[in-house]
PDB file of C-alpha atoms in Angstrom:
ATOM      1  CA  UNK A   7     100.718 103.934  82.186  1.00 87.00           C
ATOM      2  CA  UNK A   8      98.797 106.803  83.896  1.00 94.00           C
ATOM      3  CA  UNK A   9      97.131 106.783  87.322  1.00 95.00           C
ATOM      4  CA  UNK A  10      93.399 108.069  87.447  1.00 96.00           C
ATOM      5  CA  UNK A  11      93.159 111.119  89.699  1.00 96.00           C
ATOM      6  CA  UNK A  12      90.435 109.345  91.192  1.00 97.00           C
ATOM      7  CA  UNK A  13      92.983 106.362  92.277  1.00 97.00           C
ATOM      8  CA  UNK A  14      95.115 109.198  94.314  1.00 96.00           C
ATOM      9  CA  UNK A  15      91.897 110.714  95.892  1.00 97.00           C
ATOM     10  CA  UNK A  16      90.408 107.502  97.275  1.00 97.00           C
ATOM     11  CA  UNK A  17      93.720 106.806  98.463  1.00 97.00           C
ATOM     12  CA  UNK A  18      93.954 109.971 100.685  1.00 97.00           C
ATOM     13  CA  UNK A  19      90.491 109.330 101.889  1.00 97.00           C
ATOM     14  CA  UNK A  20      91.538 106.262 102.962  1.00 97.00           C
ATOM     15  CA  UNK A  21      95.351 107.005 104.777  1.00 96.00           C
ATOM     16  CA  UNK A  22      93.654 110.534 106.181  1.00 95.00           C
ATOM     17  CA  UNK A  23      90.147 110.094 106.607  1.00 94.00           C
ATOM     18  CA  UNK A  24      89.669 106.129 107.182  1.00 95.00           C
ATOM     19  CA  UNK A  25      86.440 106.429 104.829  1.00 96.00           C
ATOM     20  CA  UNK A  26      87.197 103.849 103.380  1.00 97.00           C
ATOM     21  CA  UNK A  27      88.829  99.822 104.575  1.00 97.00           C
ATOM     22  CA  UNK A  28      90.430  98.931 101.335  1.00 98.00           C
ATOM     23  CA  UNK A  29      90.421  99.675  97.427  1.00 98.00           C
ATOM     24  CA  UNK A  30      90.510  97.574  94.585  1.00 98.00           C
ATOM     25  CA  UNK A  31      92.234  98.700  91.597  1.00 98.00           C
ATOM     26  CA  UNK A  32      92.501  97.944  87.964  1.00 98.00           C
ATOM     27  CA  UNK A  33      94.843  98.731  84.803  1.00 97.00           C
ATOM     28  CA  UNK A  34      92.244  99.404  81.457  1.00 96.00           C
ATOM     29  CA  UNK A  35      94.298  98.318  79.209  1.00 92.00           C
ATOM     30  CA  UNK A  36      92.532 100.249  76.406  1.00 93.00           C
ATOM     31  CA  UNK A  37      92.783 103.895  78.309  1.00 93.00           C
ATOM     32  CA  UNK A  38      96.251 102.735  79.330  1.00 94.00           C
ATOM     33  CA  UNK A  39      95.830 103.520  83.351  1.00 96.00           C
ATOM     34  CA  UNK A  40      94.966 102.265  86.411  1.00 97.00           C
ATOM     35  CA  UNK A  41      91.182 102.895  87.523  1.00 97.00           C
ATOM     36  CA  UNK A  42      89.575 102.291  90.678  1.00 98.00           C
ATOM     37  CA  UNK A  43      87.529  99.375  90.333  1.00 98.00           C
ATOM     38  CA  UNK A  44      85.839  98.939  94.287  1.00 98.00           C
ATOM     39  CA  UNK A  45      85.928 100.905  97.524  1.00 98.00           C
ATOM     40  CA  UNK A  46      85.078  99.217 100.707  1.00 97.00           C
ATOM     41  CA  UNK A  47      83.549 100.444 103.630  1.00 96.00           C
ATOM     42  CA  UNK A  48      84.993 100.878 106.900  1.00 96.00           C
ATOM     43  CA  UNK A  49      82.754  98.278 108.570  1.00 95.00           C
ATOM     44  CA  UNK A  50      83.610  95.072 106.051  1.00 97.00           C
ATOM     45  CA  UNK A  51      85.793  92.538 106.818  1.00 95.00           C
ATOM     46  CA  UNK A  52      89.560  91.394 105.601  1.00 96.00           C
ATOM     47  CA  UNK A  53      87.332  88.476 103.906  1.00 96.00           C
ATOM     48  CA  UNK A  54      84.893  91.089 102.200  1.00 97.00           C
ATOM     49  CA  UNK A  55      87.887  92.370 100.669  1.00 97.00           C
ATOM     50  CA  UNK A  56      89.961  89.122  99.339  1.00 96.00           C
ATOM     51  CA  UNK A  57      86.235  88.216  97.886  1.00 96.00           C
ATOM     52  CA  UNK A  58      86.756  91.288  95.616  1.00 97.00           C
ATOM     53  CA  UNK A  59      89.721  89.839  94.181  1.00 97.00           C
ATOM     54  CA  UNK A  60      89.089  87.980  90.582  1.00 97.00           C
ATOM     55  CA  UNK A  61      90.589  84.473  90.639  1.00 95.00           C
ATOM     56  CA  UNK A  62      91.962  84.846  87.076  1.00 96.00           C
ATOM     57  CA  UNK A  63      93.141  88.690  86.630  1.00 97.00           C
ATOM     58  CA  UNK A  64      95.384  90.730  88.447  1.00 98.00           C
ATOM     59  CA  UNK A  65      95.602  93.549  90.404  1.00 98.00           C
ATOM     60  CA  UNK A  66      96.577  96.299  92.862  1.00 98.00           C
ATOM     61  CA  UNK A  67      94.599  96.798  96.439  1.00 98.00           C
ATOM     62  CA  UNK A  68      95.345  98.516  99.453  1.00 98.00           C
ATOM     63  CA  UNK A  69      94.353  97.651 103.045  1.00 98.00           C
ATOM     64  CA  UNK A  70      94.101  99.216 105.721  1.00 97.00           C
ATOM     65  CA  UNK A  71      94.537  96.445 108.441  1.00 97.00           C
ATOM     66  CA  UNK A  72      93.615  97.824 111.849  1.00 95.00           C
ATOM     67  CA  UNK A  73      95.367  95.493 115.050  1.00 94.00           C
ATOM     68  CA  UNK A  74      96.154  95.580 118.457  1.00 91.00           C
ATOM     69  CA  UNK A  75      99.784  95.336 119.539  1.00 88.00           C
ATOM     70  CA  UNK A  76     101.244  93.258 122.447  1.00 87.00           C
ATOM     71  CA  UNK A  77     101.599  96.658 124.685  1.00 92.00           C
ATOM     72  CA  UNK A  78      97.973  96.426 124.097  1.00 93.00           C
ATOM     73  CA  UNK A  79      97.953  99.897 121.699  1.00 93.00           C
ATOM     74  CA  UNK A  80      95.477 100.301 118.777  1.00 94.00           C
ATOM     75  CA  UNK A  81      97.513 100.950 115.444  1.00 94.00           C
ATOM     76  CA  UNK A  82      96.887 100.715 111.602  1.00 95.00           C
ATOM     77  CA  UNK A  83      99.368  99.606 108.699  1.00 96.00           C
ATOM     78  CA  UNK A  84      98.037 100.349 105.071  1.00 97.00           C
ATOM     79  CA  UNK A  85      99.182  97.400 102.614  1.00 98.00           C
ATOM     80  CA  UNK A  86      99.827  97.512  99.585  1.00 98.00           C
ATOM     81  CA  UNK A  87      99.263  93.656  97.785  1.00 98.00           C
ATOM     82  CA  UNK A  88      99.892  93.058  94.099  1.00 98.00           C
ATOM     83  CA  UNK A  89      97.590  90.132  93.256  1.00 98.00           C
ATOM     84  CA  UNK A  90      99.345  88.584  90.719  1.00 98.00           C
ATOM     85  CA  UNK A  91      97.561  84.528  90.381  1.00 97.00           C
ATOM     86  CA  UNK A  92      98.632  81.888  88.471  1.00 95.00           C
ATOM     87  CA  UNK A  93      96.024  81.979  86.128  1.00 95.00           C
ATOM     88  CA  UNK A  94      96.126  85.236  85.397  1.00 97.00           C
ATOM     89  CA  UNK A  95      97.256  85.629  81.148  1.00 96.00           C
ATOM     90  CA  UNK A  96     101.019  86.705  80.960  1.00 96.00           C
ATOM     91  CA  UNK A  97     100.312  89.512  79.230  1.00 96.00           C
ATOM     92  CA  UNK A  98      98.392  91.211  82.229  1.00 96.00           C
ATOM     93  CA  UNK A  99     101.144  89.588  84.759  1.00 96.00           C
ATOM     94  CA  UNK A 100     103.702  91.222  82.712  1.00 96.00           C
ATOM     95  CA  UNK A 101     101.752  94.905  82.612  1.00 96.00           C
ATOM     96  CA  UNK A 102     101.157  94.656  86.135  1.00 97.00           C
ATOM     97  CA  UNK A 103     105.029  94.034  87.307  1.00 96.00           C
ATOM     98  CA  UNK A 104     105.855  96.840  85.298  1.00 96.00           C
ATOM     99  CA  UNK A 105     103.325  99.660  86.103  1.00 96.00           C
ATOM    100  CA  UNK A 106     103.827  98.491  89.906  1.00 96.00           C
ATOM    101  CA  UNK A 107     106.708 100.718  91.384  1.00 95.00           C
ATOM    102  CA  UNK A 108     104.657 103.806  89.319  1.00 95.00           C
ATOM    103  CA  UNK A 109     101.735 103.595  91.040  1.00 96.00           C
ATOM    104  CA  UNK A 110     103.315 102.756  94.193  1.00 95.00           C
ATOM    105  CA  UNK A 111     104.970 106.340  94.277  1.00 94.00           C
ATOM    106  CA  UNK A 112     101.737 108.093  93.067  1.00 93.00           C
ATOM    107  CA  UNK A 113      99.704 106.606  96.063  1.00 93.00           C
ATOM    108  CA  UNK A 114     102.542 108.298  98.823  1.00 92.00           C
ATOM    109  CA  UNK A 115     101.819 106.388 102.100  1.00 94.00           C
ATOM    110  CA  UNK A 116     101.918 102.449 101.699  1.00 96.00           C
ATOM    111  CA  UNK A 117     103.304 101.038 105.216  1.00 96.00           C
ATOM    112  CA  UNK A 118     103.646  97.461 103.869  1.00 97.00           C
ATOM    113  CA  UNK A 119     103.958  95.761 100.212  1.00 97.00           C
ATOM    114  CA  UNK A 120     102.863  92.201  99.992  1.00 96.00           C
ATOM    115  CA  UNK A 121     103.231  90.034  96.425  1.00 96.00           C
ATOM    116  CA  UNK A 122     100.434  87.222  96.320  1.00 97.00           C
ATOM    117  CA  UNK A 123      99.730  84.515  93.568  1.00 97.00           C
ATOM    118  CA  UNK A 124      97.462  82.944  95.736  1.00 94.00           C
ATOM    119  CA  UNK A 125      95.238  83.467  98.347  1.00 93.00           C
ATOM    120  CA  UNK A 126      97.067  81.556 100.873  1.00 94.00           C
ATOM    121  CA  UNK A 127     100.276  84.271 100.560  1.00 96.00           C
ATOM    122  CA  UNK A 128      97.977  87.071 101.617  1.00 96.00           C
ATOM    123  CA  UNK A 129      95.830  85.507 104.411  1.00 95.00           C
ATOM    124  CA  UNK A 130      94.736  86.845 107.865  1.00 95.00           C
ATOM    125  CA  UNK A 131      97.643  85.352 109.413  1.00 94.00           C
ATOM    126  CA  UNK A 132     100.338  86.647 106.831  1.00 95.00           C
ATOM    127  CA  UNK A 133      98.691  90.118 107.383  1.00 96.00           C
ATOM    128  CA  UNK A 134      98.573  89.955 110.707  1.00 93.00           C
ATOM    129  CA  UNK A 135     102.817  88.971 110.931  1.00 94.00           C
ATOM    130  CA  UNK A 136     103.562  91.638 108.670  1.00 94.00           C
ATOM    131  CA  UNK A 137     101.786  94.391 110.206  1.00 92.00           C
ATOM    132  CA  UNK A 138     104.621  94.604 113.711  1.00 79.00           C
TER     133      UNK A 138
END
């Protein structure tokens, strides 16, 4: 499975410049890589992003959470979350569990990997306890 040159570039933006909050990405099947499929601004919201999330497919996004730690110091962790739900068909569960550690290494920078089959394994609070 190949990774899009355009997957590696929006990453950088986002780990170097901060153009960008989180990205979306998707495996075409037919081309046989992964694509991005939605770039968010800096400005929207951890809830902007789990709305881009299809309920029935999977697939790879990274976030870059922005928090304030108990020292009271401003800090950023970049997540990586394979969205994996239920509903998803096997088939695409299966493609995405095996393409994941690939694209992990071509997107150099990931701070924290979550797993989620549901929205309530990736929420605001679960976020929020993994980035310390």
């Amino acid at each position: 499975m190949a990774v899009h040159d355009d997957c590696k570039l929006r990453f950088l933006e986002l780990k170097a410049k901060r153009t960008h909050r989180f990205i979306v990405f998707k495996i075409e099947e037919k081309q046989k890589q992964v694509v991005v499929e939605k770039v968010g601004e800096p400005a929207q919201s951890y809830e902007d992003f789990t709305a881009c999330l299809p309920d029935n497919e999977c697939r790879y996004a990274v976030y870059d959470f922005d928090f304030v730690t108990a020292e009271n110091c401003q800090k950023s962790r970049i997540f990586f979350i394979a969205w994996s739900p239920d509903t998803a068909r096997v088939r695409s569960k299966m493609i995405y569990a095996s393409t994941k550690e690939r694209f992990k290494r071509e997107v150099d920078g990931i701070q924290v990997e979550l797993q989620a089959t549901d929205p309530t394994e990736m929420g605001l609070d679960v976020i929020k306890s993994r980035a310390n």
